[in-house]
XYZ file of C-alpha atoms in Angstrom:
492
model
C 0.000 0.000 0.000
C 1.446 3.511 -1.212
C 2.036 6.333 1.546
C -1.339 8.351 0.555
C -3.179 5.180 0.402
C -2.180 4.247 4.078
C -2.795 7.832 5.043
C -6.097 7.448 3.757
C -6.499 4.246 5.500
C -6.028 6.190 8.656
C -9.117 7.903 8.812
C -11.206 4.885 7.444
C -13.747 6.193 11.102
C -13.913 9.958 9.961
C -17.393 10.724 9.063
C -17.935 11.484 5.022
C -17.765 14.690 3.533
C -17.097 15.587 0.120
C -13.334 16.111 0.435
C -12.418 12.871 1.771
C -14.514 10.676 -0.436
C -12.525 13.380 -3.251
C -9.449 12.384 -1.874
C -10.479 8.529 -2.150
C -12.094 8.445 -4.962
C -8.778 10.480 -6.570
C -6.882 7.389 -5.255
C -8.410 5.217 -7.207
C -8.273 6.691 -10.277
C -4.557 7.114 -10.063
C -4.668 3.535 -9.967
C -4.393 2.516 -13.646
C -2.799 -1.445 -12.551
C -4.995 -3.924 -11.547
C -3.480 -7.433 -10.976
C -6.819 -9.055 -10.056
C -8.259 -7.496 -14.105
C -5.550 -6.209 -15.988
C -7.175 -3.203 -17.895
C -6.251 -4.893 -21.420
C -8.238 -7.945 -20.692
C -11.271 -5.338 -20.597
C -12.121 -5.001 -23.991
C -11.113 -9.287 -24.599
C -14.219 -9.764 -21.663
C -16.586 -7.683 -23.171
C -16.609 -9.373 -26.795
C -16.378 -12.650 -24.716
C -19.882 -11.340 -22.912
C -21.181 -9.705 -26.845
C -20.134 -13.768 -28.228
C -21.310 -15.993 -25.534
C -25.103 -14.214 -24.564
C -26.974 -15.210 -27.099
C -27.834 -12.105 -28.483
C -29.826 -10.994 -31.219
C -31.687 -7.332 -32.194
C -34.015 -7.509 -35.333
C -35.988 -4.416 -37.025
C -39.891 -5.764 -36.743
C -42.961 -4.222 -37.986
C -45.503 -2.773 -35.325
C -47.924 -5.353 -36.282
C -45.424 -7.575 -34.625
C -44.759 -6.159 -31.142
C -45.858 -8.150 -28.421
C -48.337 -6.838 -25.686
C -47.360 -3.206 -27.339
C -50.111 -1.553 -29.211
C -51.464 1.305 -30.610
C -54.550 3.299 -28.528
C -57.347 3.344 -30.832
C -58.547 6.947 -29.714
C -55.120 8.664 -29.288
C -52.381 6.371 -31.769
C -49.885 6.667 -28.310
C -47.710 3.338 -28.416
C -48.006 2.063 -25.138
C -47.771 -1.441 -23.538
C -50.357 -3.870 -21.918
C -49.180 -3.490 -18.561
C -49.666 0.406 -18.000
C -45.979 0.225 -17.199
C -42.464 0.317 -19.103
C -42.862 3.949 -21.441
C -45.141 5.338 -23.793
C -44.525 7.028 -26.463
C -46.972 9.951 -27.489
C -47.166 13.492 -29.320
C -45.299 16.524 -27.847
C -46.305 19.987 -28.676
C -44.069 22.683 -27.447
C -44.240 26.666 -28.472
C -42.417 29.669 -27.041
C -39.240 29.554 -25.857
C -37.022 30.850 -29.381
C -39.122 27.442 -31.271
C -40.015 28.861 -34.818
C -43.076 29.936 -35.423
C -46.251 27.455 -34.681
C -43.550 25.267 -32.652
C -41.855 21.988 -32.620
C -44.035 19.416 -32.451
C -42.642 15.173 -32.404
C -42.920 12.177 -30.431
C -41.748 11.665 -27.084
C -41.027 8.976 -25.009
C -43.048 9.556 -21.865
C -41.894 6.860 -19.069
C -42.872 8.319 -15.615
C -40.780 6.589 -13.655
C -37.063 7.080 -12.430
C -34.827 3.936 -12.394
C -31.488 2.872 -10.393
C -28.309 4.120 -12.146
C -25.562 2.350 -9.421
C -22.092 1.844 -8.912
C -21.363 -0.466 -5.790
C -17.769 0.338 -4.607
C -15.421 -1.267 -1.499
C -12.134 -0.679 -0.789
C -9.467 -3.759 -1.501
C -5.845 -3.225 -1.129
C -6.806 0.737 0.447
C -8.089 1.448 -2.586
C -11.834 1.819 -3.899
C -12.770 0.065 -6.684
C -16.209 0.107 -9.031
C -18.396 -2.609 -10.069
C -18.480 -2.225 -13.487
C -20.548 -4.663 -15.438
C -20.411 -6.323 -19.192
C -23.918 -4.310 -19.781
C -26.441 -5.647 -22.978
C -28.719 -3.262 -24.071
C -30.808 -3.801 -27.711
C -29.788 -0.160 -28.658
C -26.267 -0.779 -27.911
C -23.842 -0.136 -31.184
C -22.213 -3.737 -30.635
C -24.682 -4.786 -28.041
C -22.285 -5.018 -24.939
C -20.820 -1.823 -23.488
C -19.543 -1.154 -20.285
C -21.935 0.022 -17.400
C -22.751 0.578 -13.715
C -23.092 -1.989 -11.520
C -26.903 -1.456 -11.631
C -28.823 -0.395 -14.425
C -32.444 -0.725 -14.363
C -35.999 1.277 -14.767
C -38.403 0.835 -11.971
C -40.991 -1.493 -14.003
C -37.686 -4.219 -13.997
C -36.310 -4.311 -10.676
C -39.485 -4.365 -9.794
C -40.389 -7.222 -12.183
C -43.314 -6.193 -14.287
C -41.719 -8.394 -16.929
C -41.633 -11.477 -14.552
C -37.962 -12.092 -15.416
C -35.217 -12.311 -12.976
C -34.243 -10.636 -9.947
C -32.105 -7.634 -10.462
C -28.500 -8.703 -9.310
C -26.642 -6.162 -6.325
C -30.142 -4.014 -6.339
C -30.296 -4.741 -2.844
C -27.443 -2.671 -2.127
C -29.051 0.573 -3.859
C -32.719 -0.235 -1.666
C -34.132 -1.124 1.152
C -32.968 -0.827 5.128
C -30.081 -2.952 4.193
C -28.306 -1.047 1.606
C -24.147 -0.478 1.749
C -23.332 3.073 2.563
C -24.274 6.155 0.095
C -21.816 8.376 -0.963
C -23.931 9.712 -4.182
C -27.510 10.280 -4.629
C -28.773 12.696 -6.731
C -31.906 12.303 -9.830
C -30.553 13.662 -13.082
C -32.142 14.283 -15.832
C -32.019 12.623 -19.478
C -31.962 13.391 -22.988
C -34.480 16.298 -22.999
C -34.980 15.886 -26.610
C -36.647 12.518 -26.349
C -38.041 11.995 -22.993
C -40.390 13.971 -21.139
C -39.312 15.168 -17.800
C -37.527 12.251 -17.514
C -35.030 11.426 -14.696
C -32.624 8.570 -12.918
C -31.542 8.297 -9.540
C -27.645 8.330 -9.601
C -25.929 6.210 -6.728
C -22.235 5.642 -5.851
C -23.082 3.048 -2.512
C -19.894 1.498 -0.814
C -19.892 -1.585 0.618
C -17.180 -3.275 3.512
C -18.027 -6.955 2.973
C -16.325 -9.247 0.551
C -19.369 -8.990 -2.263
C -18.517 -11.243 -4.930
C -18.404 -10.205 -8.729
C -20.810 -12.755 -10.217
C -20.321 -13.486 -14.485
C -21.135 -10.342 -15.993
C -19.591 -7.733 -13.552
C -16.028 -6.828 -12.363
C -14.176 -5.070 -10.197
C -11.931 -2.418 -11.467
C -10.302 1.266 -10.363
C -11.652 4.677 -11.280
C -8.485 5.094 -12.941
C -9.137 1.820 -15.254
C -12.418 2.908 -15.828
C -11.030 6.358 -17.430
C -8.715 4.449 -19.193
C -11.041 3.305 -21.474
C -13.189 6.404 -22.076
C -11.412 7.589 -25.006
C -12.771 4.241 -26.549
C -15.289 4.230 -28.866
C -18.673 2.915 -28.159
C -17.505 1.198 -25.020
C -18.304 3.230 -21.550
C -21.757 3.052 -21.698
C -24.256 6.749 -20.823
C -25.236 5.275 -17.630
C -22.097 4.714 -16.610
C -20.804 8.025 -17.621
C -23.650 10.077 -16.094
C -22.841 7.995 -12.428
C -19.014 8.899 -13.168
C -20.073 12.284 -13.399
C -21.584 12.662 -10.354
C -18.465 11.582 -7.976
C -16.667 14.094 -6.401
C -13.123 14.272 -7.805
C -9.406 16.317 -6.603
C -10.060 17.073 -3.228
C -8.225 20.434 -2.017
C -6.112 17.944 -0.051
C -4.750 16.752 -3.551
C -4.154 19.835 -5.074
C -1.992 21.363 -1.633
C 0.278 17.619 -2.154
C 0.852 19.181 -6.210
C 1.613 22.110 -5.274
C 3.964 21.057 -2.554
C 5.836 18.568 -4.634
C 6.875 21.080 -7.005
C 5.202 22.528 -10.455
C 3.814 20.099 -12.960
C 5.345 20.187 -16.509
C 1.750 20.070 -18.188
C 0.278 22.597 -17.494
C -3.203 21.848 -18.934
C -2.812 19.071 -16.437
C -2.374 21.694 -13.243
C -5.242 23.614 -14.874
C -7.398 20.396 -14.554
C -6.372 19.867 -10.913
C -7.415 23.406 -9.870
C -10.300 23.201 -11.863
C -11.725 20.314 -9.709
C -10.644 22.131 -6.457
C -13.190 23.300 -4.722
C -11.296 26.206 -3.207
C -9.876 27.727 -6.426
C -11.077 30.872 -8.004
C -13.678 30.913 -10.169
C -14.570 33.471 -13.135
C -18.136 33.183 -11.806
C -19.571 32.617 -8.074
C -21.418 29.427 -7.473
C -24.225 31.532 -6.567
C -23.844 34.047 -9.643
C -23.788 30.826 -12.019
C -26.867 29.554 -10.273
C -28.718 32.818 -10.264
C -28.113 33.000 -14.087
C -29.450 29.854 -14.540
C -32.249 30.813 -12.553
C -32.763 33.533 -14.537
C -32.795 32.043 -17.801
C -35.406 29.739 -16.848
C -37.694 32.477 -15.082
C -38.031 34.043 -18.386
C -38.214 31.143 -20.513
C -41.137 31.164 -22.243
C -41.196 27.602 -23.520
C -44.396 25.439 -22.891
C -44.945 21.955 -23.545
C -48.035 19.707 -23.502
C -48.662 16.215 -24.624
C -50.628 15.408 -27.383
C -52.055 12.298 -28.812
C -49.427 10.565 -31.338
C -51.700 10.668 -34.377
C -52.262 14.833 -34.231
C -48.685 15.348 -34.716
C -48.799 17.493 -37.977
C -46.100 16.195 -40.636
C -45.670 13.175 -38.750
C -47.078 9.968 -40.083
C -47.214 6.082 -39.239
C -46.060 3.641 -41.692
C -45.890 -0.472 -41.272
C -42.398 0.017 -39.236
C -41.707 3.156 -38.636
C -42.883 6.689 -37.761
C -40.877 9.622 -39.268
C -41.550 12.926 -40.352
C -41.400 13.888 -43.674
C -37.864 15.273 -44.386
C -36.168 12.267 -42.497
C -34.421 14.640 -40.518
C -35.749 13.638 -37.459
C -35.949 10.980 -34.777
C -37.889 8.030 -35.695
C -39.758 5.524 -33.998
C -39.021 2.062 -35.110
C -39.684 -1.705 -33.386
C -37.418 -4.260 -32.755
C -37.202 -8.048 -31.567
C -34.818 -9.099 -29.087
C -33.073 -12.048 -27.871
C -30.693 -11.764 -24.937
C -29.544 -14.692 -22.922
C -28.158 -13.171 -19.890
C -31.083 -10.143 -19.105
C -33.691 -10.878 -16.684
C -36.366 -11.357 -19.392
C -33.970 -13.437 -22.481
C -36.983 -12.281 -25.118
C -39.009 -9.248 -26.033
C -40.302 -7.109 -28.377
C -40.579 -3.190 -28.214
C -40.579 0.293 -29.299
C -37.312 2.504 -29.460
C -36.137 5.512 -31.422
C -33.729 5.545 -34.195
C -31.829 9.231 -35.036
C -30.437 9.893 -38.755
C -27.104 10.704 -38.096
C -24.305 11.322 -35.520
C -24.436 14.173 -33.446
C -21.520 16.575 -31.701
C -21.269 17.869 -28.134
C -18.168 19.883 -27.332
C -16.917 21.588 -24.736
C -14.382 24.471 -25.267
C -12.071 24.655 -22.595
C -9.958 27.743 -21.191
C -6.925 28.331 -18.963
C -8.071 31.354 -17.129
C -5.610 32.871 -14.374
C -4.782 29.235 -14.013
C -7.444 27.396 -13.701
C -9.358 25.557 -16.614
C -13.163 26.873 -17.145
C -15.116 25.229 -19.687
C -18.069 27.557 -21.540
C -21.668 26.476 -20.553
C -24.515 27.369 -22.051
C -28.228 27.414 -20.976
C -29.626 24.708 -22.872
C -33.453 24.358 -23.842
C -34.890 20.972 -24.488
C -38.426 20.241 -24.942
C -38.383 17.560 -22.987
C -36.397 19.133 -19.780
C -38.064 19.469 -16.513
C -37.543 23.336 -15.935
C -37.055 24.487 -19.348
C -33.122 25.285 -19.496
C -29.889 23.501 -17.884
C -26.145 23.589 -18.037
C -25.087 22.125 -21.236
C -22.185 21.420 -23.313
C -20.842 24.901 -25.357
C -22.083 22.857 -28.559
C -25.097 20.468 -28.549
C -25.887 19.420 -31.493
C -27.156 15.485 -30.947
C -30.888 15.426 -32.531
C -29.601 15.665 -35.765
C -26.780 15.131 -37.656
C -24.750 18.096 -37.949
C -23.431 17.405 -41.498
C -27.029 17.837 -42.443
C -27.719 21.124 -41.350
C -28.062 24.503 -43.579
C -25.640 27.046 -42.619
C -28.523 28.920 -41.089
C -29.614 26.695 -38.869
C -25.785 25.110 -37.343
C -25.474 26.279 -33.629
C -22.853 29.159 -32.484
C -19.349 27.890 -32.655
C -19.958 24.460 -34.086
C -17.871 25.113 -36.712
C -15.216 26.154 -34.835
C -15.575 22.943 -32.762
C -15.548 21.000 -35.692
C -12.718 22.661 -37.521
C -9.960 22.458 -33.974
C -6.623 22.102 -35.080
C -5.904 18.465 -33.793
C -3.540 20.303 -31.551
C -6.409 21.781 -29.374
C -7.880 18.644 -28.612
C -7.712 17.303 -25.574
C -10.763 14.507 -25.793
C -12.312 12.798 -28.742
C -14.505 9.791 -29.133
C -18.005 8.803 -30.039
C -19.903 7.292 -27.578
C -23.295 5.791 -27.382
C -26.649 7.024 -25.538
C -28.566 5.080 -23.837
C -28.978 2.035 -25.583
C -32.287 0.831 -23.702
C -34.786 3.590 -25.976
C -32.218 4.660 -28.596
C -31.308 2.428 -31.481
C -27.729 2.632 -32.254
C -27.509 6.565 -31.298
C -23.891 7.464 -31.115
C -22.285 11.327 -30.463
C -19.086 12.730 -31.161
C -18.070 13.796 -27.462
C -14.714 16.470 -27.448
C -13.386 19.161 -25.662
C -11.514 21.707 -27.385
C -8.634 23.843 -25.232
C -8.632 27.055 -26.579
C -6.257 29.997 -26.353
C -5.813 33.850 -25.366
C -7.292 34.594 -28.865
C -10.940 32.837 -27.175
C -12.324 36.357 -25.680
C -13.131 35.682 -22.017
C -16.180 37.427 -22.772
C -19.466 35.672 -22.781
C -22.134 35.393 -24.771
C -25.626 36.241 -23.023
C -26.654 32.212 -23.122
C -23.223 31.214 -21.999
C -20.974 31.201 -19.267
C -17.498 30.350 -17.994
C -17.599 27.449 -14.914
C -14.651 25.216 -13.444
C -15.822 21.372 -13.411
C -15.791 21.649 -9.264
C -18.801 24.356 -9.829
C -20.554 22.022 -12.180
C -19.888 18.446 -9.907
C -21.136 20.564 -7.008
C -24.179 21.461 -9.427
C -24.936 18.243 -9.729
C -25.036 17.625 -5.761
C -28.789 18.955 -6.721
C -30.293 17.080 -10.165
C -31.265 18.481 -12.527
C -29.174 21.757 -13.359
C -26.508 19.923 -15.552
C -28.077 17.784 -18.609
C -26.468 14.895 -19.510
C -24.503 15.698 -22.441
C -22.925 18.010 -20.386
C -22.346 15.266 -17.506
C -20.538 13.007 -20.195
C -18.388 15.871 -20.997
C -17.773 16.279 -17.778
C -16.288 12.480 -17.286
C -14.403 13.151 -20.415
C -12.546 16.014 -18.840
C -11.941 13.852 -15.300
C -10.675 11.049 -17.208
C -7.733 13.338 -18.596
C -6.701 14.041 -15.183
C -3.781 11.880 -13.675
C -3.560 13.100 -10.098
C -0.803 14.558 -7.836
C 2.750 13.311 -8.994
């Protein structure tokens, strides 16, 4: 056991706060070595999981979904039960829509699920429980994702299937100990007022990783973000939500001498929660506050088949210029899920989308630009998102007219200025194959520190306190967010 770890070790009885579990947590994911999982033998286990399950995801018309149907009155796609998700008409003016407003489907599922990481110390150190996660969306079916991911209608068993494995660590008098619980929102343009409950629980017994899961470092874990299609949403959002370079961290940098990357000693200060910040915590939130006071955006649901320009075919409904989300049905088979067959509803998107943060060195410290994003699906109109969100459509397909502010200069970074890159997937239990193009972009002194009136300049310590709450960062932002953390390598 290193010197910090046994340090850490030392106050194993001091109550939690935020800065110790930082200080933990940052442990772990300067831990990139695992002898009990070697971090290559990641990527060898999840095709193992994607080859062994017996898995299989088929494009089915709607005449063939089973215990799904269309209401006769209203055309909303809903299933037997009363339970799972519908999906129904969404009708939303005001708010800077054009003229006679957006109107398109929405998935409407009103109930939050479990989105869980179990963690335990072994060797001093904390380590996740990630699991080899199969979702029918998934772009190669298996990705990797939180110990627990499930909606409310399956741990609960509506389906009948199988018991939810480690769920009784997230609920109920017995649970392990919370260190993270917050609900956060998700994708606003395709779920109404949808939300998860995040949960980072720890646990002090021996729990056993049963097939499917595995235990593995925070530092492993970010290893393998700048994989494509591999850390799953769910797991990113969780990620997010941990709190990351304690103050404690950055006072060991700074006493063991200056770094030689700098962007890396911006990243540590921009976690610390004692650094300087262009912005107050309580100026950022007042803006927000702000924005969404007078926010003139209303939504309402409508039934499926008034949706103007929208129309329902054998297996599929689209809009008319195919620039849209669709709905589409699938078949699944999937040998290792509670349930190993079922049939259901899920959206498919036309193209890949973008969400970028540009990042900034300001007096030292890296800020990344927010803006105040509007979603017609979002609970209070407007939250922290990414500089550049561009994920309902695909950006190649846009007019000049129509691309957001900066996306071109997002797009066009020298390869210099990047400091992230992948595509990831969504969430791959509604979304059918939906991948983004997640990056941050460092730029220079020649990036005005000025803002623009729907943007401003936060440190990621502002934002992962933010998220202490729910629902003021969305969830492109929140992947972001991991992307940044997983850059950062810790005191040296």
């Amino acid at each position: 056991m290193s010197h910090r770890a046994d340090a850490l070790a030392g106050r194993a009885g001091r109550p939690d706060d935020t800065e110790f579990l930082a200080d933990r947590l940052s442990l772990s994911a300067t831990a990139f070595d695992n002898p009990r999982f070697p971090t290559e033998d990641v990527v060898p286990w999840l095709e193992r999981a994607r080859k062994e399950g017996g898995f299989a995801v088929d494009r089915i018309p709607f005449a063939a979904l089973d215990q799904w149907s269309f209401d006769r009155e209203t055309g909303n796609l809903g299933h037997s039960s009363g339970r799972f998700f519908t999906v129904e008409g969404l009708r939303v003016t005001g708010g800077g829509w054009a003229a006679g407003g957006l109107t398109q489907p929405i998935i409407n599922q009103r109930e939050s699920g479990i989105l869980g990481i179990l963690v335990r110390e072994i060797d001093g150190v904390l380590h996740l429980l990630m699991q080899a996660k199969m979702e029918p969306g998934n772009t190669g079916l298996v990705q990797l994702g939180p110990t627990v991911q499930a909606t409310r209608s399956n741990y609960t068993r509506v389906h009948r299937g199988g018991h939810t494995r480690y769920l009784e660590y997230f609920v109920g008098p017995d649970r392990g100990r919370v260190l993270v619980d917050a609900l956060q929102s998700e994708q606003g343009d395709s779920f109404l007022y949808k939300r998860n409950r995040n949960m980072v629980v720890e646990v002090f017994e021996d729990v056993p990783a049963h097939d499917g899961h595995r235990w593995m470092t925070l530092g492993q874990v970010h290893s393998l973000m700048g994989i494509d299609h591999l850390v799953n949403m769910d797991a990113r959002t969780v990620l997010s939500c941990m709190p990351l370079g304690g103050r404690r961290g950055a006072h060991e940098e700074a006493a063991a001498g200056e770094r030689t990357d700098s962007f890396q000693s911006a990243l540590t200060r921009s976690l610390d929660r004692g650094e300087q910040a262009v912005h107050s915590d309580l100026e950022l939130l007042t803006w927000l506050q702000d924005l969404r006071t007078e926010s003139s955006q209303s939504a309402r649901l409508v039934p499926l088949r008034e949706l103007a320009g929208w129309s329902t075919g054998e297996d599929a409904i689209s809009e008319a210029s195919n620039s849209c989300a669709q709905v589409i049905a699938v078949s699944v088979r999937a040998g290792t899920r509670e349930v190993t067959r079922w049939t259901q509803p899920m959206l498919q998107f036309p193209g890949q989308g973008v969400a970028a943060f540009l990042a900034k060195r300001i007096d030292g410290v890296l800020h990344v630009l927010v803006q105040g994003k509007a979603q017609p699906g979002t609970r209070d109109a407007i939250e922290f998102g990414p500089t550049v969100q561009c994920v309902s459509r695909d950006w190649r397909a846009l007019p000049p007219g129509e691309r957001p502010p900066l996306l071109d200069l997002v797009l066009g970074a020298d390869a210099g200025h990047i400091r992230f890159g992948a595509v990831l997937p969504e969430e791959g239990g509604r979304f059918y194959q939906r991948d983004n193009l997640y990056t941050v972009i460092e730029v220079g002194d020649e990036f005005p520190d000025a803002e623009p009136d729907t943007m401003r300049w936060a440190t990621l310590a502002q934002l992962k306190d933010l998220l202490r709450c729910g629902n003021h960062v969305n969830v492109e932002a929140r992947t972001l967010m991991t992307c940044l953390q997983s850059l950062w390598q810790g005191p040296r």
